[in-house]
Amino acid sequence: MSIRPTLETRKSVPTLEGAGVHLHRAFGFQDPSELDPFLLFDDFRNDVPEHYLRGFPWHPHRGIETITYVLAGEVEHGDSLGNRGMLGAGDVQWMTAGSGIMHQEMPRGNTSGQMHGFQLWANLPGSLKMTAPRYQDVKAADIPDVIDDDGTRVRVVVGEFWGKRGPVDGIAADPQYLDISVPPGVRKTFKVDTYRRAFAYVFAGSGAFADASQPTGILLEKEVMGQEVNIRDMSGDRTLIRFGTGEEVTVQAGENGVRFLLVSGAPIQEPVAWHGPIVMNTQAEIQQAIRELRNGTFIRPAH
């Protein structure tokens, strides 16, 4: 088996979005080929209500799918098709914008005022960009939660892993979206399909991801919980790790363990024309979408 090399490790960047929501952006509005089919990833975590309560008022989407995963607090959502709902802690929503939708997302904190969640944008291939919009809302209890003998815990949000399949299906990027917790000092390897682009996002604790240049693992420098780990390679809170090609990802958890998302998907490899939440293949298609927004024909009638 070949270990995926670490192409880049970077911290997410504080960003203001929506009506003044303070969040951290790991990637987005840069080179879309880097993590094709994924376009953007936001970490909206805050314990100051005035920094998130104004939320994300009505705005359009076309040509993409959005994946919202809530860890704490709630997100109330509504759209131009009449859908309404509430995402709570541990819930997931996969929205296929397709031909076009107007929606809003309004975060609410828990009893302590904390709000935490993630949103990932996945591109749609040209053949599906004008498909009918749809939602998949999944409750926390319906997401498989697998615990290994060493205490490693994996929530299978999307895709198949360790014999369990996540409840979201029919996604164009055929992604794998895992919420992984590795106990202190434990070294763990996770298989990832060779033909998928992959990234990890650390959001609790710290861990060192082995590089292909060290096939036996991580350079030995400091002992943590009876195991050796290269402390220089430790990735902590709000860190994105972008991987090259290979068959597996290996992580060594730090002294407080590590929790991260491991996300992979099949690249679409098509031209990308991007205007905010509208992602098409050509600038002509972008201009058409803008004209339709202006003249009120952006939302297509359901067939």
XYZ file of N, CA, C and O in Angstrom, residues 75-147:
292
model
N -29.179 24.874 12.839
C -29.278 25.705 11.641
C -30.680 25.542 11.065
O -31.066 24.441 10.660
N -31.423 26.643 11.046
C -32.759 26.628 10.443
C -32.611 26.979 8.967
O -31.914 27.932 8.616
N -33.259 26.217 8.102
C -33.123 26.486 6.674
C -34.493 26.543 6.011
O -35.469 25.932 6.459
N -34.552 27.317 4.932
C -35.749 27.402 4.119
C -35.359 27.725 2.700
O -34.266 28.244 2.455
N -36.237 27.405 1.721
C -35.876 27.672 0.341
C -37.064 28.086 -0.499
O -38.213 28.101 -0.030
N -36.769 28.439 -1.738
C -37.771 28.943 -2.668
C -38.737 27.865 -3.131
O -39.750 28.174 -3.766
N -38.454 26.607 -2.837
C -39.349 25.517 -3.214
C -40.341 25.183 -2.103
O -41.158 24.273 -2.241
N -40.218 25.916 -0.986
C -41.134 25.682 0.120
C -40.615 24.728 1.180
O -41.316 24.422 2.149
N -39.394 24.239 1.017
C -38.817 23.354 2.031
C -38.445 24.150 3.276
O -37.936 25.271 3.184
N -38.672 23.565 4.437
C -38.286 24.162 5.711
C -37.758 23.053 6.606
O -38.218 21.919 6.533
N -36.817 23.392 7.473
C -36.309 22.376 8.386
C -35.307 22.932 9.360
O -34.928 24.107 9.301
N -34.870 22.073 10.272
C -33.901 22.443 11.299
C -32.851 21.346 11.409
O -33.179 20.169 11.564
N -31.591 21.744 11.302
C -30.485 20.810 11.513
C -29.982 20.979 12.934
O -29.676 22.091 13.355
N -29.893 19.871 13.685
C -29.381 19.903 15.043
C -28.015 19.269 15.131
O -27.423 18.865 14.115
N -27.494 19.170 16.341
C -26.152 18.623 16.552
C -26.048 17.202 16.007
O -26.849 16.332 16.342
N -25.063 16.996 15.137
C -24.829 15.684 14.541
C -25.580 15.446 13.249
O -25.353 14.444 12.574
N -26.488 16.366 12.868
C -27.272 16.207 11.651
C -26.487 16.661 10.416
O -25.554 17.457 10.518
N -26.927 16.165 9.271
C -26.293 16.493 7.995
C -27.366 16.847 6.973
O -28.433 16.232 6.946
N -27.075 17.847 6.139
C -27.942 18.138 5.002
C -27.096 18.194 3.742
O -26.060 18.860 3.708
N -27.539 17.463 2.732
C -26.901 17.514 1.424
C -27.889 18.141 0.465
O -28.950 17.582 0.212
N -27.583 19.330 -0.033
C -28.476 20.038 -0.945
C -27.881 20.044 -2.351
O -26.753 20.490 -2.546
N -28.635 19.521 -3.298
C -28.258 19.599 -4.697
C -28.961 20.816 -5.293
O -30.181 20.802 -5.489
N -28.200 21.883 -5.542
C -28.803 23.105 -6.075
C -29.251 22.911 -7.519
O -30.281 23.431 -7.935
N -28.458 22.158 -8.297
C -28.833 21.874 -9.670
C -29.132 23.136 -10.460
O -28.365 24.092 -10.466
N -30.306 23.164 -11.089
C -30.673 24.261 -11.993
C -30.866 25.585 -11.281
O -30.838 26.640 -11.918
N -31.063 25.561 -9.980
C -31.142 26.815 -9.254
C -32.102 26.782 -8.088
O -33.184 26.182 -8.163
N -31.681 27.408 -7.006
C -32.501 27.468 -5.810
C -32.150 28.749 -5.064
O -31.017 29.231 -5.136
N -33.117 29.310 -4.377
C -32.877 30.412 -3.449
C -33.117 29.844 -2.052
O -34.150 29.205 -1.808
N -32.169 30.061 -1.146
C -32.393 29.539 0.199
C -31.715 30.425 1.237
O -30.953 31.334 0.924
N -32.043 30.148 2.497
C -31.399 30.849 3.600
C -31.061 29.844 4.691
O -31.731 28.813 4.836
N -30.003 30.163 5.452
C -29.553 29.322 6.561
C -29.299 30.232 7.754
O -28.468 31.138 7.677
N -30.000 29.974 8.853
C -29.915 30.841 10.018
C -29.443 30.028 11.234
O -30.183 29.207 11.771
N -28.189 30.244 11.671
C -27.646 29.482 12.798
C -28.219 29.937 14.139
O -28.561 31.110 14.327
N -28.318 29.005 15.053
C -28.690 29.284 16.435
C -27.735 28.525 17.345
O -27.385 27.377 17.068
N -27.331 29.146 18.434
C -26.430 28.489 19.362
C -27.158 27.516 20.273
O -28.388 27.500 20.353
N -26.388 26.685 20.970
C -26.978 25.806 21.983
C -27.208 26.599 23.273
O -27.103 27.825 23.285
N -27.519 25.923 24.368
C -27.836 26.623 25.617
C -26.660 27.422 26.144
O -26.838 28.371 26.909
N -25.448 27.078 25.716
C -24.250 27.822 26.118
C -23.872 28.900 25.101
O -22.845 29.565 25.253
N -24.683 29.051 24.053
C -24.393 30.037 23.019
C -23.402 29.572 21.974
O -22.967 30.350 21.122
N -23.052 28.280 21.990
C -22.060 27.769 21.047
C -22.713 27.325 19.742
O -23.796 26.738 19.744
N -22.033 27.607 18.650
C -22.455 27.174 17.324
C -21.244 26.583 16.628
O -20.166 27.174 16.638
N -21.403 25.393 16.061
C -20.281 24.791 15.340
C -20.814 23.895 14.238
O -21.696 23.065 14.450
N -20.273 24.105 13.052
C -20.618 23.249 11.935
C -19.678 23.491 10.775
O -18.782 24.341 10.840
N -19.867 22.718 9.719
C -19.037 22.827 8.527
C -19.928 22.884 7.296
O -21.000 22.269 7.271
N -19.475 23.603 6.274
C -20.143 23.515 4.973
C -19.104 23.285 3.891
O -18.096 23.998 3.814
N -19.385 22.274 3.083
C -18.525 21.887 1.965
C -19.315 22.057 0.676
O -20.488 21.687 0.611
N -18.694 22.657 -0.339
C -19.309 22.759 -1.656
C -18.649 21.733 -2.583
O -17.421 21.666 -2.684
N -19.493 20.959 -3.268
C -19.014 20.008 -4.268
C -19.537 20.430 -5.634
O -20.713 20.810 -5.768
N -18.697 20.364 -6.631
C -19.095 20.744 -7.977
C -19.994 19.672 -8.587
O -19.963 18.505 -8.175
N -20.793 20.077 -9.558
C -21.574 19.141 -10.363
C -20.985 19.098 -11.769
O -20.578 20.140 -12.302
N -20.945 17.927 -12.405
C -20.488 17.887 -13.802
C -21.482 18.619 -14.692
O -22.660 18.795 -14.346
N -21.010 19.054 -15.857
C -21.855 19.812 -16.764
C -23.172 19.126 -17.074
O -24.209 19.777 -17.211
N -23.159 17.807 -17.164
C -24.365 17.063 -17.523
C -25.434 17.106 -16.430
O -26.605 16.802 -16.694
N -25.048 17.515 -15.202
C -25.997 17.525 -14.087
C -26.227 18.922 -13.508
O -26.990 19.070 -12.548
N -25.573 19.919 -14.081
C -25.683 21.253 -13.490
C -27.113 21.797 -13.506
O -27.492 22.595 -12.645
N -27.908 21.389 -14.472
C -29.279 21.897 -14.573
C -30.300 20.835 -14.156
O -31.462 20.880 -14.552
N -29.874 19.903 -13.323
C -30.790 18.890 -12.799
C -31.735 19.524 -11.781
O -31.487 20.623 -11.283
N -32.815 18.848 -11.461
C -33.794 19.384 -10.505
C -33.181 19.436 -9.107
O -32.506 18.490 -8.680
N -33.396 20.535 -8.373
C -32.865 20.637 -7.008
C -33.478 19.577 -6.091
O -34.612 19.132 -6.300
N -32.707 19.166 -5.070
C -33.246 18.239 -4.071
C -32.467 18.367 -2.764
O -31.333 18.856 -2.735
N -33.100 17.901 -1.697
C -32.489 17.898 -0.371
C -32.417 16.483 0.164
O -33.305 15.663 -0.098
N -31.377 16.221 0.950
C -31.329 15.024 1.780
C -30.968 15.475 3.190
O -29.847 15.899 3.437
N -31.947 15.432 4.091
C -31.723 15.768 5.497
C -31.560 14.480 6.278
O -32.424 13.594 6.214
N -30.459 14.374 7.026
C -30.153 13.150 7.758
C -29.971 13.467 9.235
O -29.184 14.349 9.595
N -30.694 12.757 10.081
C -30.579 12.941 11.521
C -29.347 12.215 12.058
O -28.913 11.196 11.515
N -28.812 12.743 13.156
C -27.585 12.192 13.740
C -27.699 10.695 14.021
O -26.750 9.931 13.807
N -28.870 10.266 14.484
C -29.053 8.856 14.865
C -28.959 7.919 13.672
O -28.745 6.708 13.848
N -29.121 8.453 12.456
C -29.094 7.606 11.261
C -27.707 7.513 10.624
O -27.537 6.839 9.602
N -26.718 8.207 11.199
C -25.354 8.163 10.661
C -24.575 7.058 11.371
O -24.456 7.078 12.602
N -24.058 6.072 10.634
C -23.310 4.982 11.273
C -22.125 5.502 12.072
O -21.403 6.392 11.630
N -21.944 4.932 13.256
C -20.871 5.333 14.167
C -20.113 4.064 14.546
O -20.647 3.204 15.256
N -18.881 3.930 14.045
C -18.117 2.701 14.221
C -16.931 2.947 15.142
O -16.208 3.931 14.987
N -16.737 2.063 16.131
C -15.611 2.188 17.062
C -14.715 0.964 16.916
O -15.175 -0.174 17.059
